[in-house]
Amino acid sequence: MKKYQPSLRKKIKRFALEIYKNTIIRLIAGILLMAVASSLAVNIFEETPESSIQNIWQGIWWAFVSLTTTGYGDFTPITLGGRIIGVIVMITGMAVISLLTATISSVFIEKQIRKGQGLENVRVKDHFVICGWNFNVENVILTLEKEIDNPKIVLVNSCESVKMMNIISHHKNAEMYFVAGDFTNEAMLEKANIKHAQSVIIVADVNELTSNKADEKTIIATLAIKNMHPKVRLYAQAVNPDNAAHLQRAKADDVVISDKYSGFLLAMHVTNPGIPRVIDELLSFEYGNEIVRMEIPDEWVGKTFEELARLFKAQKDAILFGIGRETKSVALHDLLSDNDSYLDVFIRQKLQESGRKFSEENRMTFRINPPQDYRTEPNDIAIAIFDKF
């Protein structure tokens, strides 16, 4: 079936209607029309050799100078009729220019108000989107600020705009934006420019009354985001451990379980007193020592873990305790186009019918405390404890 295409006349009419509705354009058009009309009028009266206004172009220049109350004085009407026109132009010019200035100011003020209320579209790219809200979000923002120079962060949630503006004002080291609304809604995700985001973090939303409702919302948002932008890195928080599998099937790149280690830490207070305090120090910014991933210099590749540990301590003042390796694979969406052509749909359908997976997403595997004779490879990453203070 052929899609409906509006005619050129209708397109022009629609464009003209949009211009007519725009107050600023109407005022500018009014100023131009007034300049031309007053130029024609003053030239009628100034048809004398003594007058400095001898043609239409000089009249237009005089009209603009008079309308804007600049008053260069290079062109001046000398006849009574010309001066009456000049008085009308100057009075009208003050009114119109004041109205134009006020309109432009109101547009900017309205835009700032809408931005503060989370109603404006976000235009940034390569940003981090945080969907939902709970007490962990501020720690997420602080971590991004500390690890990345001036990160671009977009908050998408249903919280009060005043609360979000207070949060944004407290974080001076990040470029932050707010989108108000339900983050499972594709329209809200489009406002957050999800298609150009670098990574997405979905937290268990405190606006939901139960943990299952919060997880359901996280799963729906994961499906929506991965459908809109399959290649974006998405990390989700689950309250109920049973829902982690659902998030993985929804293509979340990784899942964090709330309070997963609370029981372990409580027991460690009894069996190994002091160890939970050490873990707390490594997982917070208050003390300086942090667990970080560090690149292994090319000249160190091929050395044993024992040699590498000595080099990291001597030259980087870091304690090496593990090796990470990212296994890269080709996913189905890397081969298929973003447009759902008949061929792409056919391939996806046949793969689903066969029950086979084309490939898994990129995964990071770790070896904590590997053997001393373990030799590093070019794609290895060092996992170390480093004092950033």
mmCIF file of N, CA and C in Angstrom, residues 54 131 335 355:
data_model
loop_
_atom_site.group_PDB
_atom_site.id
_atom_site.type_symbol
_atom_site.label_atom_id
_atom_site.label_comp_id
_atom_site.label_asym_id
_atom_site.label_seq_id
_atom_site.Cartn_x
_atom_site.Cartn_y
_atom_site.Cartn_z
ATOM 1 N N GLN A 54 17.863 59.678 -0.947
ATOM 2 C CA GLN A 54 17.653 59.845 -2.375
ATOM 3 C C GLN A 54 17.114 58.589 -3.071
ATOM 4 N N CYS A 131 18.102 5.322 34.968
ATOM 5 C CA CYS A 131 16.646 5.190 35.029
ATOM 6 C C CYS A 131 16.217 4.762 36.427
ATOM 7 N N LEU A 335 25.554 -8.119 12.768
ATOM 8 C CA LEU A 335 25.499 -8.555 11.382
ATOM 9 C C LEU A 335 24.260 -8.076 10.659
ATOM 10 N N GLY A 355 15.858 -22.512 18.125
ATOM 11 C CA GLY A 355 16.196 -22.490 19.548
ATOM 12 C C GLY A 355 17.662 -22.290 19.817
#
